[in-house]
Amino acid sequence: MNPNNPSLPLAGIRVLDVSQVMAGPFACMLLADLGADVIKVEPPGTGDQTRGAMGFKMKGPDSMGFLNMNRNKRSLTLDLKSEEGREFFYKLATTADVIVENYRPGVVQRLKIDYEAIKAINPKIVYVSISGFGQSGPWAKRPGFDLMAQAMSGVMSVTGYKGEKPVKAGVPVADIGCALFATYGLLSAYIGAQRTGQGQHIDASLFDSVMAFSIWDMSEYWGTGVPPAPLGTSNKMSAPYQAVKARDGYFVMGATNQKLWAQLCALIERPELREHPDFATVPLRLKNRELLIETLEREFAGKDSEEWVELMLAAGIPAGPILSYPEAFEGEHGTHRRMCMEIDHPIEGKVKNIGFPVKMLGTPQQVRRHPPLLGEHNEEIIAEIDALHGVSSEAA
């Protein structure tokens, strides 16, 4: 692994990752994958709390979750509550382009490492604050995790099936969404700072981020005045577009427009359904969705799901199996897309990591560094800062 590759698009950019758990670390890993020098600033002794998370142990002290969100970074332990640690952080901040932190609002002010303090010594800094509910507002001081953001944003109100107990999305949409929006914001601000010489403070929250996913739901509400309700696997824009039951189990399919609807009617040898008074148009199929699915599933019961998927794809109708994670990652397409990769680690040996979610075809992302051990790069980073400032400093 080559820790420095000047051909990567973010080579030469330094990011201080003063965040823990998921949204901040994931955003910083995306930057690191593209060549940024990401220094993970961690509390001495414990480090990022995700190092000790999850209900199973690896060979070393770090969890598999930590190993999947922190590749390509360097680790520096620093006691930001101490005068010595804070002074070293200031020196480090003068060399940085971006700082990402996810303390609860008000904490960085007490630590004296907030945006105003850093801007005074580095006007070009892009300072990203990630929190549950934002830096201002009635809920700003509340602790916030993905679950709370899903619940309080409205997302859980449309997840699952009507009349059943609350269900959250199976993946951390608020955390990952916030990581992606924060990355979009900080890169935009960084580009602007190169032109103006002035950075800025970016306020990214799980709450705002997951609410941004509600485009269809809120468009429906603002247009009709009817609050959106959970629809299971179906869709408010078209039908049939959901999981449907075949002889051996479920698969997903979508005949979302009139052309596809006609093709589906022909495929199941029910041409009369094409102009049926309950199903002839998209609005009618949405209005009579339950009857529509019951009608279709009577036909689907004659064959297994795999056969239906093959027949629909051959007819040009979008369809697919419902796979488990192992089936998706280990299947032929997931393997081809390299969505599971193995990287070298000094304790774990070969360790699996989720692959790069976007493929940069001109300047491909690279694994340049293993997920760092706690404080692994203390001496290296201290030496770099000492050389720049010409004085002796120690990380606490």
Tab-separated table of C-alpha atoms in Angstrom:
chain	number	residue	atom	x	y	z
A	1	MET	CA	0.000	0.000	0.000
A	2	ASN	CA	1.393	3.363	-1.058
A	3	PRO	CA	0.335	5.978	1.551
A	4	ASN	CA	0.949	8.846	-0.876
A	5	ASN	CA	-0.381	8.894	-4.423
A	6	PRO	CA	-0.309	12.352	-6.023
A	7	SER	CA	-2.537	11.203	-8.887
A	8	LEU	CA	-5.582	10.866	-6.628
A	9	PRO	CA	-7.944	13.872	-6.916
A	10	LEU	CA	-7.802	14.916	-3.245
A	11	ALA	CA	-4.055	14.435	-2.805
A	12	GLY	CA	-2.595	17.374	-0.880
A	13	ILE	CA	-5.764	18.095	1.098
A	14	ARG	CA	-5.506	17.574	4.856
A	15	VAL	CA	-8.599	16.654	6.869
A	16	LEU	CA	-8.796	16.463	10.660
A	17	ASP	CA	-11.360	13.822	11.594
A	18	VAL	CA	-12.458	14.782	15.112
A	19	SER	CA	-15.530	12.581	14.948
A	20	GLN	CA	-16.659	9.203	16.185
A	21	VAL	CA	-19.035	6.358	15.333
A	22	MET	CA	-20.447	6.669	11.784
A	23	ALA	CA	-21.487	9.830	9.922
A	24	GLY	CA	-18.255	11.785	10.441
A	25	PRO	CA	-15.848	8.846	10.120
A	26	PHE	CA	-17.600	7.572	6.994
A	27	ALA	CA	-17.480	11.004	5.339
A	28	CYS	CA	-13.789	11.308	6.173
A	29	MET	CA	-13.078	7.819	4.829
A	30	LEU	CA	-14.637	8.788	1.497
A	31	LEU	CA	-12.209	11.728	1.357
A	32	ALA	CA	-9.296	9.506	2.371
A	33	ASP	CA	-10.138	6.973	-0.330
A	34	LEU	CA	-9.710	9.771	-2.867
A	35	GLY	CA	-6.276	10.753	-1.603
A	36	ALA	CA	-6.854	13.215	1.249
A	37	ASP	CA	-4.505	13.017	4.222
A	38	VAL	CA	-7.033	12.277	6.956
A	39	ILE	CA	-5.740	12.506	10.520
A	40	LYS	CA	-8.129	10.866	12.959
A	41	VAL	CA	-7.847	12.798	16.242
A	42	GLU	CA	-8.879	10.448	19.059
A	43	PRO	CA	-9.101	10.556	22.859
A	44	PRO	CA	-6.141	8.807	24.524
A	45	GLY	CA	-6.828	5.382	25.971
A	46	THR	CA	-10.210	4.681	24.389
A	47	GLY	CA	-10.149	6.310	20.966
A	48	ASP	CA	-13.233	6.341	18.761
A	49	GLN	CA	-15.922	4.488	20.713
A	50	THR	CA	-16.619	2.370	17.625
A	51	ARG	CA	-13.288	0.632	18.201
A	52	GLY	CA	-14.959	-1.269	21.036
A	53	ALA	CA	-18.431	-1.603	19.506
A	54	MET	CA	-20.326	-4.640	18.192
A	55	GLY	CA	-21.085	-7.871	20.014
A	56	PHE	CA	-18.169	-9.960	18.859
A	57	LYS	CA	-14.398	-9.752	19.110
A	58	MET	CA	-11.722	-9.681	16.461
A	59	LYS	CA	-8.090	-10.713	16.984
A	60	GLY	CA	-7.196	-7.192	18.053
A	61	PRO	CA	-9.039	-4.497	20.029
A	62	ASP	CA	-10.819	-2.876	17.079
A	63	SER	CA	-14.289	-3.893	15.900
A	64	MET	CA	-15.114	-4.867	12.328
A	65	GLY	CA	-17.310	-1.759	12.184
A	66	PHE	CA	-14.334	0.463	12.972
A	67	LEU	CA	-12.235	-1.357	10.387
A	68	ASN	CA	-14.899	-0.617	7.759
A	69	MET	CA	-15.106	3.133	8.395
A	70	ASN	CA	-11.519	4.200	8.933
A	71	ARG	CA	-9.216	2.885	6.228
A	72	ASN	CA	-6.716	5.265	4.634
A	73	LYS	CA	-6.454	7.393	7.811
A	74	ARG	CA	-3.722	8.154	10.328
A	75	SER	CA	-4.484	8.077	14.062
A	76	LEU	CA	-3.315	10.701	16.537
A	77	THR	CA	-4.274	10.544	20.202
A	78	LEU	CA	-4.789	13.966	21.708
A	79	ASP	CA	-6.343	15.120	24.984
A	80	LEU	CA	-8.348	18.115	23.805
A	81	LYS	CA	-9.341	18.889	27.394
A	82	SER	CA	-5.751	19.724	28.279
A	83	GLU	CA	-3.958	22.973	27.493
A	84	GLU	CA	-1.092	21.067	25.932
A	85	GLY	CA	-3.378	18.984	23.729
A	86	ARG	CA	-5.366	22.022	22.638
A	87	GLU	CA	-2.228	23.985	21.711
A	88	PHE	CA	-0.994	21.107	19.591
A	89	PHE	CA	-4.398	20.893	17.914
A	90	TYR	CA	-4.129	24.574	17.001
A	91	LYS	CA	-0.778	23.922	15.332
A	92	LEU	CA	-2.239	20.961	13.504
A	93	ALA	CA	-5.242	23.032	12.429
A	94	THR	CA	-3.007	25.604	10.734
A	95	THR	CA	-1.939	22.842	8.334
A	96	ALA	CA	-5.494	21.587	7.662
A	97	ASP	CA	-8.008	22.336	4.929
A	98	VAL	CA	-11.013	20.661	6.553
A	99	ILE	CA	-12.069	19.779	10.103
A	100	VAL	CA	-14.962	17.391	10.744
A	101	GLU	CA	-16.347	17.122	14.289
A	102	ASN	CA	-19.470	15.583	15.759
A	103	TYR	CA	-19.567	16.715	19.368
A	104	ARG	CA	-22.932	17.770	20.751
A	105	PRO	CA	-23.495	21.509	20.041
A	106	GLY	CA	-21.683	23.618	22.619
A	107	VAL	CA	-18.903	21.141	23.422
A	108	VAL	CA	-16.338	22.463	20.926
A	109	GLN	CA	-16.898	25.949	22.331
A	110	ARG	CA	-16.065	24.685	25.817
A	111	LEU	CA	-12.994	22.932	24.442
A	112	LYS	CA	-12.046	26.143	22.606
A	113	ILE	CA	-11.693	24.343	19.253
A	114	ASP	CA	-14.873	25.719	17.648
A	115	TYR	CA	-15.047	27.313	14.204
A	116	GLU	CA	-14.434	30.854	15.427
A	117	ALA	CA	-11.332	29.772	17.341
A	118	ILE	CA	-9.910	27.880	14.363
A	119	LYS	CA	-10.863	30.530	11.806
A	120	ALA	CA	-8.796	33.043	13.758
A	121	ILE	CA	-5.647	31.034	12.999
A	122	ASN	CA	-6.691	29.533	9.631
A	123	PRO	CA	-9.209	31.669	7.687
A	124	LYS	CA	-9.442	29.122	4.840
A	125	ILE	CA	-10.586	26.296	7.111
A	126	VAL	CA	-13.743	24.424	6.129
A	127	TYR	CA	-15.217	23.378	9.458
A	128	VAL	CA	-17.943	20.734	9.428
A	129	SER	CA	-20.132	20.189	12.490
A	130	ILE	CA	-22.191	16.995	12.385
A	131	SER	CA	-24.921	16.539	14.975
A	132	GLY	CA	-28.256	14.868	15.494
A	133	PHE	CA	-30.429	17.956	15.058
A	134	GLY	CA	-28.191	20.813	13.921
A	135	GLN	CA	-26.345	23.654	15.619
A	136	SER	CA	-29.515	25.681	16.273
A	137	GLY	CA	-33.182	25.095	16.994
A	138	PRO	CA	-35.283	23.725	19.872
A	139	TRP	CA	-33.757	20.240	19.602
A	140	ALA	CA	-30.157	21.300	18.959
A	141	LYS	CA	-28.800	20.233	22.352
A	142	ARG	CA	-30.447	16.811	22.258
A	143	PRO	CA	-28.278	13.752	21.743
A	144	GLY	CA	-29.094	12.273	18.383
A	145	PHE	CA	-28.511	8.934	16.726
A	146	ASP	CA	-29.777	7.397	13.494
A	147	LEU	CA	-32.797	5.860	15.256
A	148	MET	CA	-33.929	9.192	16.728
A	149	ALA	CA	-33.441	10.959	13.399
A	150	GLN	CA	-35.524	8.343	11.576
A	151	ALA	CA	-38.279	8.570	14.186
A	152	MET	CA	-38.403	12.349	14.550
A	153	SER	CA	-38.031	13.183	10.846
A	154	GLY	CA	-41.091	11.241	9.729
A	155	VAL	CA	-39.164	8.418	8.060
A	156	MET	CA	-40.432	5.759	10.468
A	157	SER	CA	-44.016	6.901	9.852
A	158	VAL	CA	-43.760	5.658	6.247
A	159	THR	CA	-41.649	2.551	6.889
A	160	GLY	CA	-43.196	-0.882	7.299
A	161	TYR	CA	-46.881	-1.733	6.926
A	162	LYS	CA	-49.946	0.266	7.922
A	163	GLY	CA	-51.310	-0.539	11.366
A	164	GLU	CA	-48.257	-2.500	12.499
A	165	LYS	CA	-45.599	-1.554	15.060
A	166	PRO	CA	-42.967	1.047	14.096
A	167	VAL	CA	-40.147	-0.097	11.863
A	168	LYS	CA	-36.912	1.703	11.066
A	169	ALA	CA	-35.089	1.403	7.777
A	170	GLY	CA	-32.849	-1.648	7.852
A	171	VAL	CA	-29.741	0.418	7.122
A	172	PRO	CA	-28.630	3.659	8.868
A	173	VAL	CA	-30.069	6.067	6.324
A	174	ALA	CA	-29.683	9.130	8.565
A	175	ASP	CA	-26.024	8.433	9.334
A	176	ILE	CA	-25.014	7.591	5.774
A	177	GLY	CA	-27.192	10.332	4.318
A	178	CYS	CA	-25.594	12.899	6.604
A	179	ALA	CA	-22.116	11.647	5.681
A	180	LEU	CA	-22.887	12.112	1.996
A	181	PHE	CA	-24.466	15.556	2.386
A	182	ALA	CA	-21.593	16.674	4.628
A	183	THR	CA	-19.115	15.521	1.984
A	184	TYR	CA	-21.010	17.420	-0.704
A	185	GLY	CA	-21.015	20.543	1.463
A	186	LEU	CA	-17.395	20.439	2.539
A	187	LEU	CA	-16.041	19.810	-0.963
A	188	SER	CA	-18.134	22.700	-2.297
A	189	ALA	CA	-16.860	24.960	0.473
A	190	TYR	CA	-13.278	23.847	-0.126
A	191	ILE	CA	-13.528	24.731	-3.826
A	192	GLY	CA	-14.973	28.113	-2.885
A	193	ALA	CA	-12.202	28.748	-0.359
A	194	GLN	CA	-9.559	28.278	-3.055
A	195	ARG	CA	-11.136	31.188	-4.938
A	196	THR	CA	-12.010	33.525	-2.053
A	197	GLY	CA	-9.449	32.630	0.596
A	198	GLN	CA	-12.275	32.168	3.105
A	199	GLY	CA	-13.565	28.925	4.473
A	200	GLN	CA	-16.870	28.506	6.277
A	201	HIS	CA	-18.768	26.619	8.954
A	202	ILE	CA	-20.986	23.795	7.697
A	203	ASP	CA	-23.917	22.674	9.848
A	204	ALA	CA	-24.854	19.077	8.919
A	205	SER	CA	-27.438	17.122	10.863
A	206	LEU	CA	-28.876	13.620	10.724
A	207	PHE	CA	-32.360	15.133	11.080
A	208	ASP	CA	-32.071	17.455	8.068
A	209	SER	CA	-30.318	14.851	5.953
A	210	VAL	CA	-32.881	12.110	6.329
A	211	MET	CA	-35.729	14.590	5.809
A	212	ALA	CA	-34.200	15.413	2.427
A	213	PHE	CA	-35.063	11.867	1.337
A	214	SER	CA	-38.801	12.555	1.688
A	215	ILE	CA	-39.267	14.140	-1.743
A	216	TRP	CA	-42.064	11.876	-2.944
A	217	ASP	CA	-43.766	11.665	0.446
A	218	MET	CA	-43.857	15.399	1.063
A	219	SER	CA	-44.757	16.150	-2.548
A	220	GLU	CA	-47.799	13.956	-2.022
A	221	TYR	CA	-48.645	15.644	1.287
A	222	TRP	CA	-48.202	19.191	-0.010
A	223	GLY	CA	-50.258	18.310	-3.069
A	224	THR	CA	-53.130	16.487	-1.334
A	225	GLY	CA	-53.023	17.465	2.338
A	226	VAL	CA	-53.056	13.760	3.274
A	227	PRO	CA	-50.160	12.626	5.503
A	228	PRO	CA	-48.144	9.809	3.890
A	229	ALA	CA	-48.616	6.328	5.343
A	230	PRO	CA	-46.430	3.213	5.227
A	231	LEU	CA	-46.730	1.201	2.024
A	232	GLY	CA	-44.519	-1.802	2.716
A	233	THR	CA	-42.533	-2.490	-0.446
A	234	SER	CA	-44.922	-0.675	-2.790
A	235	ASN	CA	-44.636	2.803	-4.231
A	236	LYS	CA	-46.870	5.860	-4.251
A	237	MET	CA	-45.982	6.803	-7.847
A	238	SER	CA	-46.849	3.661	-9.742
A	239	ALA	CA	-48.212	0.130	-9.537
A	240	PRO	CA	-47.395	-2.685	-9.769
A	241	TYR	CA	-44.014	-1.802	-8.291
A	242	GLN	CA	-43.265	-3.927	-5.219
A	243	ALA	CA	-42.471	-7.360	-3.851
A	244	VAL	CA	-44.911	-9.956	-5.123
A	245	LYS	CA	-45.398	-13.600	-4.208
A	246	ALA	CA	-44.636	-16.460	-6.578
A	247	ARG	CA	-45.009	-20.200	-5.984
A	248	ASP	CA	-41.855	-20.492	-3.857
A	249	GLY	CA	-41.581	-17.018	-2.328
A	250	TYR	CA	-41.233	-13.342	-3.142
A	251	PHE	CA	-39.464	-11.355	-5.835
A	252	VAL	CA	-39.624	-7.707	-6.883
A	253	MET	CA	-40.911	-6.297	-10.135
A	254	GLY	CA	-42.080	-3.029	-11.627
A	255	ALA	CA	-44.428	-2.367	-14.520
A	256	THR	CA	-44.354	1.374	-13.921
A	257	ASN	CA	-45.753	2.764	-17.160
A	258	GLN	CA	-48.307	1.864	-19.822
A	259	LYS	CA	-45.771	0.157	-22.083
A	260	LEU	CA	-44.498	-2.092	-19.289
A	261	TRP	CA	-48.051	-2.761	-18.113
A	262	ALA	CA	-48.979	-3.969	-21.595
A	263	GLN	CA	-45.875	-6.181	-21.695
A	264	LEU	CA	-46.767	-7.686	-18.302
A	265	CYS	CA	-50.338	-8.435	-19.358
A	266	ALA	CA	-49.015	-10.186	-22.444
A	267	LEU	CA	-46.423	-12.140	-20.447
A	268	ILE	CA	-48.966	-13.572	-18.019
A	269	GLU	CA	-51.379	-14.187	-20.914
A	270	ARG	CA	-54.047	-11.893	-19.487
A	271	PRO	CA	-54.446	-9.318	-22.300
A	272	GLU	CA	-57.878	-8.296	-21.001
A	273	LEU	CA	-56.251	-6.746	-17.903
A	274	ARG	CA	-54.603	-4.096	-20.062
A	275	GLU	CA	-57.882	-2.186	-20.496
A	276	HIS	CA	-59.630	-3.466	-17.363
A	277	PRO	CA	-61.711	-0.651	-15.795
A	278	ASP	CA	-59.825	-1.057	-12.500
A	279	PHE	CA	-56.324	-1.266	-14.006
A	280	ALA	CA	-56.254	0.597	-17.331
A	281	THR	CA	-54.202	3.597	-16.122
A	282	VAL	CA	-51.550	4.312	-13.520
A	283	PRO	CA	-53.990	6.268	-11.293
A	284	LEU	CA	-56.464	3.373	-11.459
A	285	ARG	CA	-53.785	0.816	-10.625
A	286	LEU	CA	-52.685	2.927	-7.663
A	287	LYS	CA	-56.270	3.325	-6.463
A	288	ASN	CA	-56.916	-0.419	-6.749
A	289	ARG	CA	-53.445	-1.614	-5.759
A	290	GLU	CA	-54.592	-4.384	-3.395
A	291	LEU	CA	-56.949	-5.887	-5.973
A	292	LEU	CA	-54.251	-5.527	-8.622
A	293	ILE	CA	-51.649	-7.429	-6.592
A	294	GLU	CA	-54.130	-10.139	-5.632
A	295	THR	CA	-54.956	-10.587	-9.328
A	296	LEU	CA	-51.305	-10.741	-10.373
A	297	GLU	CA	-50.246	-13.060	-7.560
A	298	ARG	CA	-52.837	-15.618	-8.654
A	299	GLU	CA	-50.951	-15.762	-11.942
A	300	PHE	CA	-47.511	-15.676	-10.317
A	301	ALA	CA	-48.430	-18.680	-8.138
A	302	GLY	CA	-47.955	-20.914	-11.159
A	303	LYS	CA	-44.175	-20.518	-11.339
A	304	ASP	CA	-41.195	-20.033	-9.011
A	305	SER	CA	-39.753	-16.568	-8.428
A	306	GLU	CA	-36.523	-17.250	-10.337
A	307	GLU	CA	-38.459	-18.242	-13.429
A	308	TRP	CA	-40.642	-15.134	-13.242
A	309	VAL	CA	-37.588	-12.916	-12.922
A	310	GLU	CA	-36.012	-14.502	-16.006
A	311	LEU	CA	-39.237	-14.212	-18.006
A	312	MET	CA	-39.780	-10.575	-17.038
A	313	LEU	CA	-36.222	-9.549	-17.816
A	314	ALA	CA	-36.476	-11.268	-21.191
A	315	ALA	CA	-39.660	-9.262	-21.840
A	316	GLY	CA	-37.985	-5.993	-20.799
A	317	ILE	CA	-39.801	-5.703	-17.469
A	318	PRO	CA	-37.604	-4.728	-14.476
A	319	ALA	CA	-37.510	-7.556	-11.918
A	320	GLY	CA	-35.113	-9.152	-9.478
A	321	PRO	CA	-34.692	-11.630	-6.623
A	322	ILE	CA	-34.693	-10.614	-2.954
A	323	LEU	CA	-31.186	-11.477	-1.796
A	324	SER	CA	-29.561	-11.686	1.606
A	325	TYR	CA	-26.424	-9.621	2.181
A	326	PRO	CA	-24.148	-12.667	1.734
A	327	GLU	CA	-25.905	-13.522	-1.523
A	328	ALA	CA	-25.548	-9.938	-2.775
A	329	PHE	CA	-21.906	-9.487	-1.779
A	330	GLU	CA	-20.791	-12.970	-2.841
A	331	GLY	CA	-22.897	-13.193	-5.987
A	332	GLU	CA	-21.502	-12.729	-9.470
A	333	HIS	CA	-22.450	-9.066	-9.821
A	334	GLY	CA	-21.353	-7.978	-6.334
A	335	THR	CA	-18.082	-9.816	-6.932
A	336	HIS	CA	-17.600	-8.167	-10.315
A	337	ARG	CA	-18.268	-4.739	-8.777
A	338	ARG	CA	-15.724	-5.521	-6.029
A	339	MET	CA	-18.136	-4.592	-3.272
A	340	CYS	CA	-16.149	-6.768	-0.886
A	341	MET	CA	-12.410	-6.287	-0.801
A	342	GLU	CA	-9.674	-7.588	1.449
A	343	ILE	CA	-7.065	-5.270	2.892
A	344	ASP	CA	-3.952	-5.996	4.906
A	345	HIS	CA	-3.961	-5.236	8.628
A	346	PRO	CA	-1.045	-5.620	11.067
A	347	ILE	CA	-3.136	-7.541	13.639
A	348	GLU	CA	-6.065	-9.012	11.715
A	349	GLY	CA	-4.118	-10.126	8.651
A	350	LYS	CA	-6.538	-9.977	5.726
A	351	VAL	CA	-9.656	-8.080	6.737
A	352	LYS	CA	-12.796	-7.595	4.644
A	353	ASN	CA	-13.958	-4.089	3.768
A	354	ILE	CA	-16.979	-2.848	1.856
A	355	GLY	CA	-15.828	-1.764	-1.584
A	356	PHE	CA	-15.785	1.730	-3.043
A	357	PRO	CA	-19.426	2.785	-3.647
A	358	VAL	CA	-18.526	4.987	-6.633
A	359	LYS	CA	-15.968	3.972	-9.226
A	360	MET	CA	-13.630	6.793	-10.290
A	361	LEU	CA	-12.587	5.433	-13.679
A	362	GLY	CA	-9.857	8.013	-14.357
A	363	THR	CA	-8.365	8.188	-10.870
A	364	PRO	CA	-9.543	5.034	-9.080
A	365	GLN	CA	-9.794	5.092	-5.296
A	366	GLN	CA	-7.081	3.125	-3.531
A	367	VAL	CA	-6.473	1.458	-0.206
A	368	ARG	CA	-3.291	3.254	0.800
A	369	ARG	CA	-3.399	2.614	4.555
A	370	HIS	CA	-4.969	0.013	6.816
A	371	PRO	CA	-7.485	1.256	9.422
A	372	PRO	CA	-5.100	2.746	11.981
A	373	LEU	CA	-4.288	1.351	15.383
A	374	LEU	CA	-5.026	3.798	18.182
A	375	GLY	CA	-2.290	6.437	18.202
A	376	GLU	CA	-0.334	4.563	15.548
A	377	HIS	CA	0.891	7.757	13.880
A	378	ASN	CA	1.561	9.933	16.943
A	379	GLU	CA	5.324	10.196	16.464
A	380	GLU	CA	5.031	10.656	12.705
A	381	ILE	CA	2.491	13.485	12.935
A	382	ILE	CA	4.223	15.209	15.842
A	383	ALA	CA	7.481	15.176	13.886
A	384	GLU	CA	5.749	16.734	10.879
A	385	ILE	CA	4.255	19.545	12.945
A	386	ASP	CA	7.505	20.128	14.827
A	387	ALA	CA	9.330	20.447	11.519
A	388	LEU	CA	6.806	22.998	10.260
A	389	HIS	CA	6.827	25.103	13.420
A	390	GLY	CA	10.406	24.623	14.435
A	391	VAL	CA	9.491	23.904	18.059
A	392	SER	CA	9.056	20.790	20.169
A	393	SER	CA	5.487	19.562	20.756
A	394	GLU	CA	4.051	16.447	22.329
A	395	ALA	CA	0.620	14.945	21.868
A	396	ALA	CA	-0.957	14.305	25.250
